Each structure stands twice: as C-alpha cells, then as structure tokens.
Amino acid sequence: MTQTDVRSRPDRGARIDGEIWRVSGPVVVATGLTDARLYNVVYVGEARLPGEVIRLDGERATIQVYEDTSGLRVGEPVEDTGEALTVELGPGLLGGIFDGTQRPLPTIAAVGDDPYGAPTIGRGLQVPSLDRERRWTFVPSVSAGDKVGPGDVLGIVAEPTAISHKVLVPHGVSGVVEETREGSFTVEEPVAVVGGEPVAMLRRWPVREPRPVARRLDPEEPLVTGQRILDTLFPVARGGTATIPGGFGTGKTVLEQSLAKFSDADVVVYIGCGERGNELTEVLEEFPELTDPKTGASLMGRTVLIANTSNMPVAAREASIYTGIAIAEYFRDQGLGVALMADSTSRWGEALREVSGRLEEMPAEEGYPAYLSTRLAEFYERAGSVVCLGADEREGSVTVVGAVSPAGGDFSEPITQNTLRLAGTFWALDTSLARARHFPAIAWGTSYTLYELDGWFDREVADGWSDGRAWALDLLQKEGALLDIVQLLGADALAPAQRAILATGRLMREDFLQQSAFDEIDAYCALPKQRHMLRVVRAAHEALVATVGRGAASEAGAAVPALREVSRMKYWPDEEAEGRASDLIERIRKEMEEL
Amino acid sequence: MSERSPNGMTQAIAGTNGRASLFSLERRTVGYVSGPLLVAGGAEGVGYNEIVDVVAPNGETRRGQVLEVEGDKMVVQVLGGTRGLDRPATKVRSRGEVATMAVGSDLVGRILDGSGRPTDGGPPLRPAAYRDVNGAPLNPYARAHPSDFIETGISAIDGLNTLVRGQKLPIFSGFGLPAAELAARIAEGASVVGEGEGDFVVVFAAMGVTHREAAFFRRRFAGSAALERSVLFLNLADDPSVERILTPRAALTAAEYLAWEEGRDVLVILSDITNYAEALREVSAAREEIPGRRGYPGYMYTDLASLFERAGRVRGRPGSVTQLMILSMPDDDITHPIPDLTGYITEGQIVLSRELDRRGIDPPIDVLPSLSRLMNAGIGAGKTREDHRQVADQLYASFARGRELRRLVSIVGEGALSDEDRRQLAFADDFEEKFVGQGVNRRSIEDTLETAWRLLGRFPPDELKRIKPETLERRQTMEEGL
Ligand SMILES: Nc1ncnc2c1ncn2[C@@H]1O[C@H](COP(=O)(O)OP(=O)(O)O)[C@@H](O)[C@H]1O
Ligand SMILES: [Mg+2]
C-alpha cells in the first residue's frame, strides 16, 4: 500500500494506448494517446522504456524517453500510466545511490546471472526505488485519539545512521489517530490508521512539484563549510543558493565534494548530473570511510547520491535534478538542514537543449530554449529555509549549490548568466588560478555573497569576525590594484607602505586562501581556526606597516624568520590554533621591532 | 546479441539477430540524398539506430545507420559515403539490428579498416562473439576507482600529471606538434607498477589520419614485436568521413571484450578526436539541426562522453580500459569546442606547447594547463613515493611563480627582483629544459623525483613552502648519510 502524498488522479476508466510514430534520439512522438496529460509517465515500445510526455499537440504526444531508444520501431505500442513522474520517499534513501529516475544502482548491478554482478546498466529494468523486503523499526510518537494533520510526526524510524527518520502524516490526510503500531515493518505495511486511512512509511511525490511548507523564513545562519575562503569571505546561508561556475579543471567537483564532506548539513543530496562515473565511484568508496564532523557517524549515512553520468541517457539527466530536489525537500520537511550539490547544472541545461532541439522548438540564445531561465528559476527557488507543515513548527532548510560548466570558461553564456540572477552566492572559479595551482581557484575579486551573515559570525564565533572579513576584502582589493601597477611599471614604482601591502597580500593568498582538499588536516578548517589564521595575517601586516613606518625596508620586514612560520598555520590542529596564533604574533612583532 | 555473422567471418561489423532473413527481402526506395544522408521510404519495421544495407544501383552494398524514423520514412547516414547513390535504383535493406562488432582475442595482431574489416590480407577473423558497438553505460556502483600508477617513463606525466590504470587522458596538441610520437612513447613505455603487472594490449583507432600518419602508427604499433599486442583500426583521411563515427565505437567494443572478459589491461589510443568531431558536425549540418557553439551539434558533449566514459575499471574484475586520445586543437585554441568539451569529460589533459617545441624541448609538454585528475589516487607511499605529492606541488608552485616573473621581467626588466625571485626565474628555465625536456630517455619514477629534488636544491629549505618540515628533515638526513 503506497501512500501518495498528493491525491491520486481520478481513474480514467479504460486505458487507451497509442503507438510510436517517430523516433529521434531520446525523443519519441506517439499517436493515439488521446487521454494523456502533460508530464504523464508512459511506457514506450515492446521494451517498455519509461518516458514522460513533454508536449501534447492534437493527435501527437511528444515523449522524452529515459533510456536508450535504439531499436524502437514505428508502430510499437505506447502505454500511458496516468501518473506523473514521482520519487519514492521513506527509510532507505540515506546511503543510497540512484539513477536519474531513482532506480537503485546497487540493485541494478545485482540483476542477471553474472557472477561479479552486471557491470553495465541494462535496458528496460524496472525495480522499485526503495527496498520492499527490508524491515524498519517504527516507534509511534502519537497515540490513538490524537488529532493530527499533514506534516505532524506520526513516529520515528531508526536508520543505521545518526539521523532519526520522522514519518509524517501525508498531505491530504488528517483526522483522529485510530491506531498505531510499534515494531518492525516494511515500507509498505501500515504503521498507523488516521481518519480511517491506513498510513505506511512509503510516500510518493511528483518530482516537478515543490513540496508544500507552512511558510518561508529569511536565511540567517551560514552553512558552515570549513573552507576558509567560503566561510570567511563569501559564506552561503542555510537555505540559500550558491553557484560555482568554472571552466574544466578549475575545481568545481572537488569543491562540491568538499562541501558534501564537511559542511554542517544534516543530510546531503549529491547529484552527479552528466559528469564522470568515476567521480561518483570515488564518493561511494570514500564516504563510508569518513566521518561526519558534526555527529561522528559515517558520512555515507547522511548522503543520498543521484547519478546520471554523461554516458547515461540524456532525458534522465533532465529528470535527475528534480529527483534530487524532491528528496532534499522530503528531509527538509522532517526539520533537517539539507545541502544539495548539483554537479553540473550545465549538463541539465544541455539536456533541455537537446530535447528542445529534437522538438524543433524556436531556440533562444546559443540554441537553448526560451524557457531555460524559467526552469532554472523554478529549480533554485525550491531552496529555502522554512517552517515545515506540522503542529510542532519544525524548521528545515534546503541549501542548493550548483556547479556551472560554461563553454570555453566564458561566463557570458546563458546558463551562467541566468543562474547569476538567481543565486545568492557567487563563487567564480578562475582558470588562471587553477593553472597556477591556487586552490580553491575562487576569484576573490569577482565572487560575492548577498547574505548578511556578519551578525551571526560576530555573535557565534567571535566579536570582530566581520571586522576581520572587511579588512581582508579590502587588503585583497588594494593588492589587486597595486599588482596592476607592478605589471606596468615594476615594483620600484611603489612606496614602502604599498610594498607592505604586496607582502601581506601574498601571505593572504598563499597561506590563508589556498586550502588543499587533499591534505588530511587542511581539508577542513574550523571557524575559530579560520579566525586565528586571519588574525596572524593581519598582525603581520600591522607589524610590517609599523616597520616601514620606522624607515626599515619592507623587504627586510617580509624576510623575518617568523613569517616563514605563517605558511605552517594550515597544519595546526584546530584546538591549538588559538595558542599558536598568539605565540606567532608575538614572535612576528618582536622580530620586526628588532630590525 | 548475435553470436555469428551470416556474411562470413571476414565481415567484422554485422547486424543480424536471425530476423535478417525476414527483413532483407524488403526493399525500400530512396527519396533523396543530402550530404552523408539519405531519406528512404518503407521504414515500417526498421528500428531507430539500426544498421541497414544501402544497395547502390551497381549492386555495391554500403552500410548505413538509421538516425531517425518517422511514419514510413527513415533518415540514414551512409557510413560508406553517398557518392553514386543519388539515383532512383538505390535500395535500402534492413538487417534488424544495431551495429555489432566481432570481438575476441583473435583480433589482437590484426589490422582492420575503420569499420572493423581486416585489411592485412590475413586469415578471416574467428570472433568469440558479436557485441553492440554502442556498448552499455558502466554502472557507477560497479566501477572501481582507478588508482594504480602507470609508469610512462615521462617525467612531466609521471611526476606531475600521473596516469593511472583505467584513466581517460587526452593529449591536446596542435597541427604539426609531436602528439603521435608522445602517444607512441607512452604506449611503448607504459607499465603498471605493483599488482596486475604486465604489458598493455594496445587498441589503436585512427580516424581520418593521413597516409603519412598511418604509416607512422603502423611502424610503431604494428612492427614485428609490437603487433603481437596491438589491434589497429584505420580510417584514413580519404576514407568516408561518416565511417569515423563508427571507428572508435568498434575499437572500444573490441577493447571492452579484452578487458572485461579476458582480464587484459587495454590501452586504447584514439587519433584524432578533431576529425571525429568534424564528421559529427557534417552529419548534423546535413540534418539541418540547430547548431550549438561554432556549428558543432548541441549533443556533442553527450556523444563524446559516450566514447570517453567507456574507460575505467570494474569492481571484482581484473582488466582495464585506459584511453589516450590525440586531439589537434584548431588554431591551438584550448577554448575551441572540441578540446573544451573533451576537457570537461576526460580525467585531465596533457597539453603540448608550440613554444616549447620551437625551443627544442622534447616532449614539449606545458605542465601548467596540463592536469591529471586521478593523480592523487595513484601516488604516494606504496604506489610511487611518500614525498611525491609535496614535490609535485612545490614544482608547480615554483614553476608557476617563475613563469609569472618571466612575464613581468619581459616588461619591466630584472631590476626590482628579490633574490628569491631570481632563483625562481632561473628555476623555471631549468625545469623546462631538464625536467620536462628529458628527450627520448625513459625515466623511472625514482629518477623523475630525484631530478626534481636536484632542481629544487637551488632553494634554501625555508623557501620550499609546499614541502613539509618532516619531509625536508628526512631528506637532509638522507643526503648527509650519502
Ligand atoms: N581545493 C583543492 N585542493 C587541491 N587540488 C585541487 C583543489 N581543487 C581542485 N584541485 C585540483 O584540480 C583538479 C580539477 O578539479 P575538479 O574539481 O575536478 O575540476 P572541475 O570539476 O572544475 O573540472 C583536481 O583534480 C585537483 O587536482
Ligand atoms: Mg567536475
């Protein structure tokens, strides 16, 4: 018994099937599907390949097919399911890896009689997204006689992770709890009866529809990432949106993966959209070995992976983004902080473009359909910090971080430009920084955040945080302007105080902004350590300015041995950062005073 | 999937599943011909993407692939070219299946044309099976993350852009640069270090290469000893361009069989991706599709990915498919759609520089835009050496700084340079000449890293910011001990 969160559509009576009239790549046109509705799921051909109706035009229904269409012939049957594309929601999502239409990839690998498992994905396999046999321990949190409505917590399922999974009253169901059951159940078995309706743990939800909330909140807290340049200079809010555009090899994926590992979200949904298979394999191999910095539990236990790699069917790539965000909303509705990583939204846009091209739609810029910006907006607007449905007024959030892969690394292309209008945080990756191996290759001159989070940092981490941030941004800006002069006239043209800025600017870039994702210690930097590192850079600058003020050469100041130690700050253990920073500041001051 | 070709053993690409006899009697008349395409009637019963026989008025048969079916019409791309087909007597005959390729260890040692038919005058092929040339996507859950170091003997690769077993790594070249020579050196020198040692089988697919290039590859891959571990697919510049769309797929299908079913480590070399992309563009233009950037089809990313993602390793199985592709960047422009889309798919790139080539640096690898995304997985203690990461980071940091200073000095002179700057400037020259420009000599990874340490020796230890103090100390003790 499957609970549909949205009321099922009325029965249409007798099913009228159509037949294939045209096949071109992932797009099939069928005739005779007279009753089909837009976005209905259909099965195409004798192989019963799943697809979705994306255009209706009199006699003809246009279908995007989620699997390889090779071999489909004109005249083969098309069957309308009468339902929209949905995801299955419930226990068993966490730690899982699914394809773009939520087929579980481990189950697919186990299909067939190959002793090693099937290495490739076969066609036309239909397997349920969530395991129908597995049993989960359900503990009710309501009792018979309670009055409940949509979003109220019916009970808790213990998953083998740090997260307790809340089973909520489905949308469209309310009334008096007539019965609850405690014990071990499959996702389809009823665990309660509400208002005469049996309720199980399994929910289904149409992926293209945002899940309802009580109300939206202004994002006020940062999603802490442990990445210095992000937290200190360009933080993203919980429930906010961030975009990472960058040419190939500039570090989008490494950054998305670092965020998936280290950000202080409760749940991470990671969508590999049209990118490399090996990058998901890497997550699958690595995450179970890592622990969540917040809970100490396995990182995989808080992660859901959605994989439509670049060699998987292109129409399912279009769907993968929605599959991912519907799952993210489901966890948000339980009162959790969810971070959704989409790598890369450009591949999703290109899937739209490919299908649109086959429909012979009138293209707008660079062949993309005119509705590209609307679709992007619909997606990013599903991020947010919200009060969930339910009497207890839980708060949850979905933070969206979307990578963008601009052609030729040129940010003037349509996906980057349309995304920029929507995202609250812009982390611009720069090819020349990446080539010089300055990572993360985030260009500090062009990146920005629109979220006002200074107050939170001053309150929660340290008074003076925002002052340090403003100082750092100012220093980098000044350094940039001076470097432009040096490029033209040489360093000789600069006054001593200006040279001091260049010296500190270099410390700032190399010893603070650069952060290796592959160093065991440096990969994650706690907020207090970020602050102490910045404190050292700032103190070094002030000492240097004082030194040149006394008439000493800034080169002599920049050469004191204590400054060499600044490059080792990254490897300080978090808990020693404060003490070591104070000692180092002392030494720097002393050595410079002695000049 | 069919097990035997009805057309005799010499036909490597077949297309039959027993239904062939049913359909082969049907004849469809050709409507019109446009570039590499023809439109024919009578498409009932013909599947999308299937292979058909196109029978010219003179009775000659060419292979075609169905790009679209609509009602009773089909659009066919003719792999053998459309010359002489624009007459009413041209017929299309269905085979009832997508293109398949004869596979098996029997292929090793053979030279085939771009469609997989032997051209070496040898005996007919005795294939173990026929496989769909389009392959099927590897399940990310079934993959094993590539992590075994391949020693190529080339310092700029082994030291800084390490290749691992199952990686896909293109060589971004320019017309006239020695990419073929580099690929050949890698193929000859490559060995997997550690478990699964042994030679690679080289599957080489030429797409639109000139006779001169083909002769080069034959000499290097099909010389007496090398041929015993090579398969060559040759689509030459004067062969039909549309056949190029099939060539890499046939080659990869042969490679996958050797890797996943026979457990061999296969190195696939594809040359030249640019010619392949031109063929894609030609077909797209003939279909009057809405073009993406610079006239290349909007689906080119997906199409290239369907080739490149066929590299990798599979959990629980020996064998691997490693891909090296040669790609000539039009106008040496790395932002051109062909290198750009490729770089977005592959696991890094080796970039050749015209400037280095002119200066006689051999191999002329520009390390700054070069990258191996799988390097981290393949290096370190137990694989290469514990100090590898740090040495590579330091070389990159010092060289990038040296290059920046070189540019600065060319504008404002050396006047204002600090001593450290001068060291970095001199290092950059040395690095290019001695580390990158190793010439034809093969270097072990040990040699590569020791060469690096010698070059870094010019810096006082506290300028080596990327190397951890422990490593420096260990190094010092070691050197004193010598
Ligand atoms: N924070 C980082 N620390 C160290 N290396 C990095 C970092 N970010 C990126 N890199 C390097 O850059 C390469 C490319 O990064 P990746 O995220 O795969 O790029 P993209 O997804 O933008 O193509 C990585 O393989 C790695 O070598
Ligand atoms: Mg990436």
JSON list of C-alpha atoms and ligand atoms in Angstrom, two decimals, chain A residues 247-255 276 279 429 439-440 515-518, chain B residues 371-373 376, ligand 1:
[
{"chain": "A", "resi": 247, "resn": "GLY", "atom": "CA", "xyz": [35.98, 26.06, -16.87]},
{"chain": "A", "resi": 248, "resn": "PHE", "atom": "CA", "xyz": [37.13, 22.45, -16.87]},
{"chain": "A", "resi": 249, "resn": "GLY", "atom": "CA", "xyz": [39.71, 21.60, -14.26]},
{"chain": "A", "resi": 250, "resn": "THR", "atom": "CA", "xyz": [39.09, 24.67, -12.13]},
{"chain": "A", "resi": 251, "resn": "GLY", "atom": "CA", "xyz": [37.86, 22.70, -9.13]},
{"chain": "A", "resi": 252, "resn": "LYS", "atom": "CA", "xyz": [34.06, 22.58, -9.25]},
{"chain": "A", "resi": 253, "resn": "THR", "atom": "CA", "xyz": [33.81, 18.92, -8.42]},
{"chain": "A", "resi": 254, "resn": "VAL", "atom": "CA", "xyz": [36.49, 18.98, -5.74]},
{"chain": "A", "resi": 255, "resn": "LEU", "atom": "CA", "xyz": [34.68, 21.89, -4.10]},
{"chain": "A", "resi": 276, "resn": "ARG", "atom": "CA", "xyz": [32.03, 11.36, -14.78]},
{"chain": "A", "resi": 279, "resn": "GLU", "atom": "CA", "xyz": [33.56, 10.79, -9.53]},
{"chain": "A", "resi": 429, "resn": "LEU", "atom": "CA", "xyz": [36.38, 29.79, -10.42]},
{"chain": "A", "resi": 439, "resn": "PHE", "atom": "CA", "xyz": [43.14, 26.10, -4.99]},
{"chain": "A", "resi": 440, "resn": "PRO", "atom": "CA", "xyz": [40.32, 26.60, -4.33]},
{"chain": "A", "resi": 515, "resn": "GLN", "atom": "CA", "xyz": [43.48, 25.29, 1.02]},
{"chain": "A", "resi": 516, "resn": "SER", "atom": "CA", "xyz": [44.29, 21.80, -0.13]},
{"chain": "A", "resi": 517, "resn": "ALA", "atom": "CA", "xyz": [41.33, 19.47, -0.38]},
{"chain": "A", "resi": 518, "resn": "PHE", "atom": "CA", "xyz": [43.71, 16.54, -0.22]},
{"chain": "B", "resi": 371, "resn": "LEU", "atom": "CA", "xyz": [46.26, 18.06, -15.39]},
{"chain": "B", "resi": 372, "resn": "SER", "atom": "CA", "xyz": [45.63, 14.54, -14.20]},
{"chain": "B", "resi": 373, "resn": "ARG", "atom": "CA", "xyz": [42.53, 14.41, -12.08]},
{"chain": "B", "resi": 376, "resn": "ASN", "atom": "CA", "xyz": [46.08, 11.73, -6.12]},
{"chain": "C", "resi": 1, "resn": "LIG", "atom": "N1", "xyz": [40.96, 22.50, -3.12]},
{"chain": "C", "resi": 1, "resn": "LIG", "atom": "C1", "xyz": [41.80, 21.83, -3.91]},
{"chain": "C", "resi": 1, "resn": "LIG", "atom": "N2", "xyz": [42.98, 21.38, -3.43]},
{"chain": "C", "resi": 1, "resn": "LIG", "atom": "C2", "xyz": [43.85, 20.75, -4.22]},
{"chain": "C", "resi": 1, "resn": "LIG", "atom": "N3", "xyz": [43.65, 20.47, -5.51]},
{"chain": "C", "resi": 1, "resn": "LIG", "atom": "C3", "xyz": [42.51, 20.88, -6.06]},
{"chain": "C", "resi": 1, "resn": "LIG", "atom": "C4", "xyz": [41.52, 21.58, -5.30]},
{"chain": "C", "resi": 1, "resn": "LIG", "atom": "N4", "xyz": [40.51, 21.87, -6.11]},
{"chain": "C", "resi": 1, "resn": "LIG", "atom": "C5", "xyz": [40.84, 21.37, -7.33]},
{"chain": "C", "resi": 1, "resn": "LIG", "atom": "N5", "xyz": [42.04, 20.78, -7.30]},
{"chain": "C", "resi": 1, "resn": "LIG", "atom": "C6", "xyz": [42.74, 20.14, -8.44]},
{"chain": "C", "resi": 1, "resn": "LIG", "atom": "O1", "xyz": [42.08, 20.49, -9.64]},
{"chain": "C", "resi": 1, "resn": "LIG", "atom": "C7", "xyz": [41.68, 19.34, -10.34]},
{"chain": "C", "resi": 1, "resn": "LIG", "atom": "C8", "xyz": [40.39, 19.58, -11.05]},
{"chain": "C", "resi": 1, "resn": "LIG", "atom": "O2", "xyz": [39.36, 19.78, -10.13]},
{"chain": "C", "resi": 1, "resn": "LIG", "atom": "P1", "xyz": [37.86, 19.39, -10.46]},
{"chain": "C", "resi": 1, "resn": "LIG", "atom": "O3", "xyz": [37.07, 19.71, -9.27]},
{"chain": "C", "resi": 1, "resn": "LIG", "atom": "O4", "xyz": [37.80, 18.00, -10.96]},
{"chain": "C", "resi": 1, "resn": "LIG", "atom": "O5", "xyz": [37.58, 20.41, -11.64]},
{"chain": "C", "resi": 1, "resn": "LIG", "atom": "P2", "xyz": [36.23, 20.66, -12.44]},
{"chain": "C", "resi": 1, "resn": "LIG", "atom": "O6", "xyz": [35.15, 19.88, -11.79]},
{"chain": "C", "resi": 1, "resn": "LIG", "atom": "O7", "xyz": [36.02, 22.13, -12.34]},
{"chain": "C", "resi": 1, "resn": "LIG", "atom": "O8", "xyz": [36.53, 20.26, -13.84]},
{"chain": "C", "resi": 1, "resn": "LIG", "atom": "C9", "xyz": [41.62, 18.26, -9.29]},
{"chain": "C", "resi": 1, "resn": "LIG", "atom": "O9", "xyz": [41.83, 17.00, -9.86]},
{"chain": "C", "resi": 1, "resn": "LIG", "atom": "C10", "xyz": [42.75, 18.65, -8.37]},
{"chain": "C", "resi": 1, "resn": "LIG", "atom": "O10", "xyz": [43.97, 18.21, -8.87]}
]
